Coordinates of C-alpha atoms in Angstrom, one line a residue:
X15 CA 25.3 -42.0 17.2
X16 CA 24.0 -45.5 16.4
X17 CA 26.3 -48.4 16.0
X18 CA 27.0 -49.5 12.4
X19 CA 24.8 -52.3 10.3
X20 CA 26.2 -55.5 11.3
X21 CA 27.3 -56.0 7.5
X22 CA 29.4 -53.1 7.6
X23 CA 32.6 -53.4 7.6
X24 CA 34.8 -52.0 10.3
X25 CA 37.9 -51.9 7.9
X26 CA 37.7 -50.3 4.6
X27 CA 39.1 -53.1 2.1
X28 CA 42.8 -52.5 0.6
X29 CA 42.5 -51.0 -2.6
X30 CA 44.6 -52.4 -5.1
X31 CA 47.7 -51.3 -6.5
X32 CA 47.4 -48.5 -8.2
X33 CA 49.7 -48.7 -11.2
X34 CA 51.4 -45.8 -12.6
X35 CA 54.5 -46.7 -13.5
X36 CA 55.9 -45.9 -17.1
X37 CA 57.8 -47.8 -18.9
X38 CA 60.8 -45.2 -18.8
X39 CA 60.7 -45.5 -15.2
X40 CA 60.6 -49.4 -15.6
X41 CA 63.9 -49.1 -17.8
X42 CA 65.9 -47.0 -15.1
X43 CA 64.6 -49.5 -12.6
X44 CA 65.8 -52.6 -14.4
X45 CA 69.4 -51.5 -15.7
X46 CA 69.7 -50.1 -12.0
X47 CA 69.2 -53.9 -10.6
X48 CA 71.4 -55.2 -13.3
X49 CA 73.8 -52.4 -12.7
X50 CA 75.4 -52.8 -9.2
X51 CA 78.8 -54.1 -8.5
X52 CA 79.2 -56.6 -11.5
X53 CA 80.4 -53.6 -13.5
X54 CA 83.5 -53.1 -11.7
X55 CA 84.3 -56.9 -12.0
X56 CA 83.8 -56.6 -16.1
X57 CA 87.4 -55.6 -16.7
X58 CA 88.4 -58.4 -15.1
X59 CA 86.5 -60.7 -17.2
X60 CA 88.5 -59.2 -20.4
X61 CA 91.5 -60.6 -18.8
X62 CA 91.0 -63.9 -17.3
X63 CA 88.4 -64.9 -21.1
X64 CA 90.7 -62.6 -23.3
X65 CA 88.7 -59.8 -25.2
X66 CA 86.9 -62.0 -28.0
X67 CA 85.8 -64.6 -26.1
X68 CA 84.2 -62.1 -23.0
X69 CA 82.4 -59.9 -25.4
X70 CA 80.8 -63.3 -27.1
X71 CA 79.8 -64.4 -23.4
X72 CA 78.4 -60.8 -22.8
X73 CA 76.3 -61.1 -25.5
X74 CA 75.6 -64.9 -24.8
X75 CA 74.6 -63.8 -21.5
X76 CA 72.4 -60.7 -22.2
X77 CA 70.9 -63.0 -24.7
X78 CA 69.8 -65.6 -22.4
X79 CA 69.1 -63.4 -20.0
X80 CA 66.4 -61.6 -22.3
X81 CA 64.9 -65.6 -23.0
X82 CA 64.7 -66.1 -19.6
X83 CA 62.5 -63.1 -18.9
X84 CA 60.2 -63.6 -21.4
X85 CA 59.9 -66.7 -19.9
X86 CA 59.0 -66.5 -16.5
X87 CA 56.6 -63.3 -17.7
X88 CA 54.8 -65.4 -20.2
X89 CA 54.2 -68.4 -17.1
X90 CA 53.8 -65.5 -14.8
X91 CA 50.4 -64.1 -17.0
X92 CA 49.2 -67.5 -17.2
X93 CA 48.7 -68.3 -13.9
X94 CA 47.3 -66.6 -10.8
X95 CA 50.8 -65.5 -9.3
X96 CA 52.1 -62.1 -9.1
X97 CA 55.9 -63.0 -7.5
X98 CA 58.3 -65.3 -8.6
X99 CA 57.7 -67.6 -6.0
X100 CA 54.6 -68.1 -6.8
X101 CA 55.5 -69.2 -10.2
X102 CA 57.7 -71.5 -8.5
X103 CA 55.0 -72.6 -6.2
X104 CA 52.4 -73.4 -8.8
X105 CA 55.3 -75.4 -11.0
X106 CA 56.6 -77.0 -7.9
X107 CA 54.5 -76.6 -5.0
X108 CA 55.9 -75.3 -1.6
X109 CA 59.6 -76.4 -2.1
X110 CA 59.9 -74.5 -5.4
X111 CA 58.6 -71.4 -3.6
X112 CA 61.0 -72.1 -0.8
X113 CA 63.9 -72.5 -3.2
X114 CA 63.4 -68.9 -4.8
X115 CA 62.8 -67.1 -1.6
X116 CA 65.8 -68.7 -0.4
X117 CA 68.2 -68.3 -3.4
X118 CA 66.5 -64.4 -3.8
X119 CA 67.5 -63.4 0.0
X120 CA 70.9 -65.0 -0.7
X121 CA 72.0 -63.2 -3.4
X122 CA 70.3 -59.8 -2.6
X123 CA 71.8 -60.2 1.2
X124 CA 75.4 -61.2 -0.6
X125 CA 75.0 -58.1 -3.1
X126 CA 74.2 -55.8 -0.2
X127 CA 77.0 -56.4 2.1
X128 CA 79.1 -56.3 -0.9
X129 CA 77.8 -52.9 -1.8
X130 CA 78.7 -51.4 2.0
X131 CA 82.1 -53.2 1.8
X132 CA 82.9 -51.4 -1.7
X133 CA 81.2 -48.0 -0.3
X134 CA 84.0 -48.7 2.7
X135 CA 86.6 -49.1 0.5
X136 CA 85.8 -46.1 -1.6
X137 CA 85.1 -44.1 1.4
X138 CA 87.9 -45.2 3.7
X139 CA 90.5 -47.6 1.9
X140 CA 91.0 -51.1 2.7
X141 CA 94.2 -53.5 3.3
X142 CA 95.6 -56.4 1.2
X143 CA 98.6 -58.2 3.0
X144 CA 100.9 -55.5 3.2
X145 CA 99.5 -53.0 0.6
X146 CA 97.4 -50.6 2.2
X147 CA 95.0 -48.0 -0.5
X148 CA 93.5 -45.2 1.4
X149 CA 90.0 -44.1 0.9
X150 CA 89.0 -41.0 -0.5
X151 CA 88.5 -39.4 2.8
X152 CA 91.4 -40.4 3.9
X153 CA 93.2 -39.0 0.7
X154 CA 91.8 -35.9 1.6
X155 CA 91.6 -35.0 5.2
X156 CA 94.2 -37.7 6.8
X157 CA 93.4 -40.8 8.7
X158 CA 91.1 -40.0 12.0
X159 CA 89.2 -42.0 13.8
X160 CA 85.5 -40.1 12.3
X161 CA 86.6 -41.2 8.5
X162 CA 87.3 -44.8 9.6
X163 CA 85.8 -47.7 7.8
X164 CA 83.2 -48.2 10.3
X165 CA 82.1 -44.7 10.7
X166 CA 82.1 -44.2 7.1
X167 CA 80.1 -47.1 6.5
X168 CA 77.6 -46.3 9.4
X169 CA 77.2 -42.6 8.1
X170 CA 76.3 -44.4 4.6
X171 CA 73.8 -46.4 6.1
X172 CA 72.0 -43.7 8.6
X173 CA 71.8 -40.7 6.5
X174 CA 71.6 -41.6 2.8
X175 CA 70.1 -45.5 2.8
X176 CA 67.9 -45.4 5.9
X177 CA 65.7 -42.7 4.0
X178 CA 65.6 -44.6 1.0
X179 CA 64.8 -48.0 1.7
X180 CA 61.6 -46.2 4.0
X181 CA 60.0 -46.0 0.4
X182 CA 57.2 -49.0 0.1
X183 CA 56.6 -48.7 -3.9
X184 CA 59.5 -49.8 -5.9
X185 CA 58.7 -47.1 -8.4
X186 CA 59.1 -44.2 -6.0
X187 CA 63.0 -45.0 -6.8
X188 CA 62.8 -44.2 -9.9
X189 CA 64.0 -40.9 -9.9
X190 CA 67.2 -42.7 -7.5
X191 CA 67.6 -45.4 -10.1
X192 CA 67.9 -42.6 -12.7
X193 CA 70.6 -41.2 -10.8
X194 CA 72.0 -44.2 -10.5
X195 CA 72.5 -45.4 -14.1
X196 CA 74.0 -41.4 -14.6
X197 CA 76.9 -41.9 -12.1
X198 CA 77.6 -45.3 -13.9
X199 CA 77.6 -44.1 -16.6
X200 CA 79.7 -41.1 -15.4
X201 CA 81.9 -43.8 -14.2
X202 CA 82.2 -45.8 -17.8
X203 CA 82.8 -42.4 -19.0
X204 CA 85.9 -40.6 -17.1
X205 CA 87.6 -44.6 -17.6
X206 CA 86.7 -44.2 -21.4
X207 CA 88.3 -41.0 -21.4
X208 CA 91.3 -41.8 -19.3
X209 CA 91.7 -45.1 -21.8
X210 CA 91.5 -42.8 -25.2
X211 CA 93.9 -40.3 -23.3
X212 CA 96.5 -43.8 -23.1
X213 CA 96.1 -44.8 -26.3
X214 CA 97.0 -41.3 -27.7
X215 CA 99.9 -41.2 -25.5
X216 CA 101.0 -44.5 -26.1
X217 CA 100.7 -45.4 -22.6
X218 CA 97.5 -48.3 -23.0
X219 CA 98.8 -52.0 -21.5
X220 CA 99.1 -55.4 -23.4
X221 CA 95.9 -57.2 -23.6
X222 CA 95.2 -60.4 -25.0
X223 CA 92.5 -61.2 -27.9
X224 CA 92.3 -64.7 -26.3
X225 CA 93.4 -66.3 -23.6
X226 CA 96.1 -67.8 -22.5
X227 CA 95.2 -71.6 -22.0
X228 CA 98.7 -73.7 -21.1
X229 CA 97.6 -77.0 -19.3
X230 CA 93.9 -78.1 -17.9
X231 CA 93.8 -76.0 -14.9
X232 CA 93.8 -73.0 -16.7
X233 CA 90.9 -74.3 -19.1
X234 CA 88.6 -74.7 -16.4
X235 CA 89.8 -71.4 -14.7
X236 CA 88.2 -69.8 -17.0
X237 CA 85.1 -71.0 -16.5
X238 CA 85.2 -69.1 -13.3
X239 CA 84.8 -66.0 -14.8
X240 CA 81.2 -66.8 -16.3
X241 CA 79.6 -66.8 -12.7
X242 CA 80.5 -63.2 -12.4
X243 CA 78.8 -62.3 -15.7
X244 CA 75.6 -64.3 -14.5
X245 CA 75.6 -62.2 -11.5
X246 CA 75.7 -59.0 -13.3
X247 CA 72.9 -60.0 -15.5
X248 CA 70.9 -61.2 -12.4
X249 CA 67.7 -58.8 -11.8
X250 CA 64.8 -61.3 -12.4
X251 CA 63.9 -60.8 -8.6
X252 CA 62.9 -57.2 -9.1
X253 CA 60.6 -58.9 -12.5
X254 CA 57.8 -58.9 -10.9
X255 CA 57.9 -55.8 -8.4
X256 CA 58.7 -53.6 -11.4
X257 CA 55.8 -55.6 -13.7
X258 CA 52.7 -55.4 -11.8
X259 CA 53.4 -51.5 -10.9
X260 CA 53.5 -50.5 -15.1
X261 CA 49.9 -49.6 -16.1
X262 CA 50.7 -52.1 -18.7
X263 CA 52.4 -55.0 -17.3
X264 CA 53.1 -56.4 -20.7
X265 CA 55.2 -53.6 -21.7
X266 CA 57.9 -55.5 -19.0
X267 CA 59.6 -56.7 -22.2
X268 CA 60.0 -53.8 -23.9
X269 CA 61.4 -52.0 -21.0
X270 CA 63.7 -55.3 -20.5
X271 CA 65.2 -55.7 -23.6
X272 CA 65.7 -51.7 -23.9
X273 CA 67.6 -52.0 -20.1
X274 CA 69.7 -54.7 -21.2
X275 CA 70.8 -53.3 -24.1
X276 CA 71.6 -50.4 -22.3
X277 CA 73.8 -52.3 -19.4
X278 CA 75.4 -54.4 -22.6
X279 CA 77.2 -50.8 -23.8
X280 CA 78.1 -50.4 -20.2
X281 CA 79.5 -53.5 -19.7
X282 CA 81.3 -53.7 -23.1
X283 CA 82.8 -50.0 -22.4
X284 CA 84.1 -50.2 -19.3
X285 CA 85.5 -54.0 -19.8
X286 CA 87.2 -53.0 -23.3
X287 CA 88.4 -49.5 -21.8
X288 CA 89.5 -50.8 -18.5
X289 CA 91.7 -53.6 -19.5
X290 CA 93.1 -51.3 -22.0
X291 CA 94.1 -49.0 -19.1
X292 CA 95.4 -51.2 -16.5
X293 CA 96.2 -54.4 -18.7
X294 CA 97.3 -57.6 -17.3
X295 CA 98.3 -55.6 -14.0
X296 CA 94.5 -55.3 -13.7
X297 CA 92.8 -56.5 -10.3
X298 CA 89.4 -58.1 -9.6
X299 CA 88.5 -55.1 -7.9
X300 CA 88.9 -52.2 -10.9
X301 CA 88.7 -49.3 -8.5
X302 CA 92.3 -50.7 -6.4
X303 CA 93.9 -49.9 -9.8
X304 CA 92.4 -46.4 -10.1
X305 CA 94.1 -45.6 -6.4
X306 CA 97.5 -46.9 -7.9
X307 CA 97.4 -45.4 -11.2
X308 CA 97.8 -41.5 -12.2
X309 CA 99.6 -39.8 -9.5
X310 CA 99.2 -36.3 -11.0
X311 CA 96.9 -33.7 -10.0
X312 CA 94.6 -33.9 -12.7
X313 CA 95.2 -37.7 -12.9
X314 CA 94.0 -38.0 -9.0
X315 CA 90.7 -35.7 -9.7
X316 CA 90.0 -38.2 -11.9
X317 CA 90.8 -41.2 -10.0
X318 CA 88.6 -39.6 -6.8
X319 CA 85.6 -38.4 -9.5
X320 CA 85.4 -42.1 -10.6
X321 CA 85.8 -44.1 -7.1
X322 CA 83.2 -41.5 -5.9
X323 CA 80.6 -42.0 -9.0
X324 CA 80.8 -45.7 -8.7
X325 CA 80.1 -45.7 -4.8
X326 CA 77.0 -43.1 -4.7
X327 CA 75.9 -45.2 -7.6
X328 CA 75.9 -48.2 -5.1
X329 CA 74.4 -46.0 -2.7
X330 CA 71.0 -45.6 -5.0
X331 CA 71.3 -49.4 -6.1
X332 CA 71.2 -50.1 -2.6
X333 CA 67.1 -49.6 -2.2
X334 CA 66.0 -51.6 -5.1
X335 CA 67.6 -54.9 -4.4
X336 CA 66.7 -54.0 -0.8
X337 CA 62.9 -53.9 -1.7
X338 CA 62.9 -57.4 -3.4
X339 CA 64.6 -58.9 -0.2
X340 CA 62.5 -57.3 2.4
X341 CA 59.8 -58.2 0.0
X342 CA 60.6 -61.7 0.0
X343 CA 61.4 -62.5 4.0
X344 CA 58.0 -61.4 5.0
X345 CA 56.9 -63.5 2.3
X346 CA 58.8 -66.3 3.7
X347 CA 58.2 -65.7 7.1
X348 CA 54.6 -64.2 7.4
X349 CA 52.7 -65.9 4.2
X350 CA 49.3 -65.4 5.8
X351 CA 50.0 -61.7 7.1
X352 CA 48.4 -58.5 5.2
X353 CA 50.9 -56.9 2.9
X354 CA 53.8 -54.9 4.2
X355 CA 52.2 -51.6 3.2
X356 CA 49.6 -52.3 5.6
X357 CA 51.7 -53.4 8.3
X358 CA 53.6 -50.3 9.2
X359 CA 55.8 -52.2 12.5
X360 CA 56.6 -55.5 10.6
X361 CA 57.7 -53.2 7.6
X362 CA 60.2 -50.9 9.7
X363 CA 61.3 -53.8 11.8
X364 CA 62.4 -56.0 8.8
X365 CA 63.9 -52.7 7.1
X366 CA 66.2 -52.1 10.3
X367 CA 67.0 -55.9 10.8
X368 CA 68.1 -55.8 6.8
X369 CA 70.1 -52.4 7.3
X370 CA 72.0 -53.9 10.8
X371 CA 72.8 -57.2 9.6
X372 CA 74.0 -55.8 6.7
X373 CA 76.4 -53.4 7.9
X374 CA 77.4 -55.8 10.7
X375 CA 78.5 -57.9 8.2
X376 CA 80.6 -55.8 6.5
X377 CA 82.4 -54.6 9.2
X378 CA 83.4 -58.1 9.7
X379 CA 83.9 -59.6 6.3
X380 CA 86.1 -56.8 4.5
X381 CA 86.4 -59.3 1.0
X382 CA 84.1 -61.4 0.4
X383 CA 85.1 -61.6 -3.7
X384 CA 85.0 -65.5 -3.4
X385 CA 81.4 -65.5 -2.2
X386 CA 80.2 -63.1 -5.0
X387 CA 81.8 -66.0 -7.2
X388 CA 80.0 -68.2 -5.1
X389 CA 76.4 -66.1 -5.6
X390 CA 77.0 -66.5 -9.5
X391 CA 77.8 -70.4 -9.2
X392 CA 74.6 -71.2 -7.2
X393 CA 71.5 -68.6 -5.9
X394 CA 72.1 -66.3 -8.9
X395 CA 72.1 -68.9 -11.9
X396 CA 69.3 -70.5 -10.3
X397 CA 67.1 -67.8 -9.8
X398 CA 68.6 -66.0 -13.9
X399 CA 68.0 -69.7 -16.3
X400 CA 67.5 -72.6 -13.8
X401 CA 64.3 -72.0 -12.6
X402 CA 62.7 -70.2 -15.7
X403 CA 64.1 -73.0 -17.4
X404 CA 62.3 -75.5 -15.0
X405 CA 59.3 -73.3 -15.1
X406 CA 58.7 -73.8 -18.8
X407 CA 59.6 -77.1 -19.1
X408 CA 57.4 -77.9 -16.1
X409 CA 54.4 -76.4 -18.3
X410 CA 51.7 -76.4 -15.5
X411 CA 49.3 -74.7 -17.5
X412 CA 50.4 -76.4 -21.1
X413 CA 51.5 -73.6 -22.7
X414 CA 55.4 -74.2 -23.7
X415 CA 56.1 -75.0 -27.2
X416 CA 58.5 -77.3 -29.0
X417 CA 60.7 -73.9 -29.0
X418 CA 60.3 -72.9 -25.4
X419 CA 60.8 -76.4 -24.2
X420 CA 64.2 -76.5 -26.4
X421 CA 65.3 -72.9 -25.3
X422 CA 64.8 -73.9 -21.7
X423 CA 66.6 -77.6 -21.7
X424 CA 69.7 -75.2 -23.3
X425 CA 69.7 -72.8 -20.8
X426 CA 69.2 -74.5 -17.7
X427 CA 72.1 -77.0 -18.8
X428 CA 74.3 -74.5 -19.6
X429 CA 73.8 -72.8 -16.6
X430 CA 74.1 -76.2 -14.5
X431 CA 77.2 -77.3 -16.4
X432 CA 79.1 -73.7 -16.0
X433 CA 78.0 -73.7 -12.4
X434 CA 79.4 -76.9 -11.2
X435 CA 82.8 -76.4 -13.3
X436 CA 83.4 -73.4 -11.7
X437 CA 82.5 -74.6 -8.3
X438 CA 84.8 -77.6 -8.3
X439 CA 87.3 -75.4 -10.1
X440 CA 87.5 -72.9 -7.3
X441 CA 87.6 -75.4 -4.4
X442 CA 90.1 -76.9 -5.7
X443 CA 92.2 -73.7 -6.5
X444 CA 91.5 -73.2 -2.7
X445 CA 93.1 -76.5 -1.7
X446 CA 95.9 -76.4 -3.7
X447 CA 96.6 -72.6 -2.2
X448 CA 96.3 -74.2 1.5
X449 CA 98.7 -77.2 0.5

């Protein structure tokens, strides 16, 4: 056999992307990154803003969140770039891709742990001071060493994630996102239910319309509350990753603004229901009251069919916000390397580093409520209005108008102004709890 022509090529070239994705498949895809553990911290919202005032951020946030989009899509088709870091990068140069990769592995990293320590709570209970809540499988078979936190979390992680996150197109999970946005909204529905079934009974709590504002601390405590909403509006990582796999990438808004509506219904549901149910005895963490509440039979099927729904749902969101982080460290780490669905070793070893570190770290950090705060003061509002924001008012390729350039000076001063409020607001709740 002779030897090839020297001009041959010893490599067939990558083929590009073949996009099939629908926009259906787009929709479960987007409401599943928007839908992860922000839901359960909704009802919480209700009580620390008072009804009126959270639904009107809801809708203030879902609202800018939609601008924001259309936004960075809009700069996106302008330019050469296919990720949101290189947006960044051709607004900013290498610091502004730098910045996203950094703020997107923070708040994806954060959001997984956060997912494991939920699915550990759900699973096997957790402690606070004295009060102890047992887990479902604890509830169930008694407390042995195989239904332990660690164990529980570790089966988790080998046997229903590990498959999942093997997937290297974001739209092979859509059938998992679908899933997904089912159980949550399994899990809006049994709490609906439970909250009609109090209000016919007469058993619902007292809620407040508006909050209850008595000296200047407890103005600016509620502006800690708005870095939880920001957080569970936060998808604009998976943009891009969701975009460029439609076979039209322009129907992206479309299947946005249909997601987000979608996720608002959620969100208002299970806020509006919940605090009904549980009232001011309500905790940050809505699925603590669902293992003190309802000690009948019937009343602790429910209670297990909820905790159960929201944690498989956690499960499935698991792999999406996984692929946008793994997507973005071998970004940040190999720029000049082939893609990772060429490289089959880089691929599995960054999957298993993400899936380790991530359960390590919730073995050790069992709450970590005050860093999801932290996630919504600083990566996520950057990466949601401050850096569309800065995109469009940058205007590398002189397309912003007098409109977009308005829009973007509002939302990336909001977003600043919220953000350092509730920063400073929280560490100094912190000190005044140490002294």
């Amino acid at each position: 056999m002779s030897p090839p022509p020297e001009h041959v090529p010893l490599l067939p070239k990558m083929k590009p992307a073949i996009k099939t994705a629908s926009v259906s498949g787009a929709v479960f895809n987007v409401s599943t990154s928007i839908i992860g553990a922000g839901i359960m911290s909704i009802p919480f919202t209700l009580k620390v803003l008072g009804i009126i005032p959270a639904v009107v951020v809801i809708m203030l946030v879902a609202f800018m969140t939609d601008l924001s989009v259309e936004l960075l899509l809009r700069f996106t088709h302008s330019g050469d770039s296919t990720t949101y870091a290189g947006v960044m990068k051709e607004s900013f140069g290498p610091i502004g891709s730098v910045a996203t990769q950094i703020c997107v592995m923070i708040t994806n990293l954060g959001c997984l742990i956060m997912y494991l320590i939920i699915i550990g709570d759900v699973l096997s209970g957790n402690k606070g001071g004295e009060e102890v809540h047992l887990g479902v499988l604890q509830q169930w078979f008694g407390i042995h060493w195989w239904n332990s936190r660690e164990i529980s979390i570790l089966f988790t992680v080998v046997f229903i994630l590990f498959p999942l996150v093997l997937y290297q197109r974001v739209d092979s999970l859509r059938f998992s996102s679908f899933v997904s946005v089912v159980l949550a909204v399994v899990f809006v529905g049994i709490s609906s239910v439970m909250a009609v079934m109090a209000i016919v009974e007469g058993k619902t709590k007292r809620t407040r319309l508006v909050p209850e504002v008595e000296d200047e601390s407890s103005f600016f405590e509620l502006f800690t509350a708005v870095p939880v909403l920001v957080t569970a509006f936060t998808f604009h990582f998976n943009v891009h990753p969701i975009s460029f796999e439609l076979r039209n990438s322009r129907d992206m808004m479309t299947a946005v603004r249909v997601a987000l509506l979608l996720c608002a219904i959620i969100y208002f549901t299970i806020g509006i229901f919940g605090y009904l149910l549980f009232g001011d005895s309500l905790m940050s963490d809505i699925l603590t009251n669902f293992d003190q509440t309802f000690g009948s039979s019937t009343g602790a099927l429910l209670n297990d069919i909820v905790r159960l729904s929201y944690a498989f749902h956690l499960m499935l969101v698991y792999p999406l916000l996984n692929f946008s982080l793994r997507f973005n460290i071998n970004e940040f780490l190999f720029p000049n390397k082939p893609p990772l669905a060429s490289a089959t070793p880089r691929f599995f070893t960054i999957t298993m580093a993400l899936l380790l570190f991530s359960y390590l770290a919730a073995i050790a950090f069992p709450n970590i409520w005050s860093i999801f705060q932290f996630m919504g003061s600083t990566s996520a509002a950057c990466l949601a209005f401050i850096f569309p924001g800065a995109i469009a008012l940058r205007d590398v390729n002189g397309i912003s108008t007098k409109r977009d350039k308005m829009i973007a000076s509002i939302m990336a001063t909001l977003a600043v102004v919220t953000s350092i409020i509730a920063i400073a607001t929280n560490i100094n709740k912190a000190l005044n709890n140490k002294s």
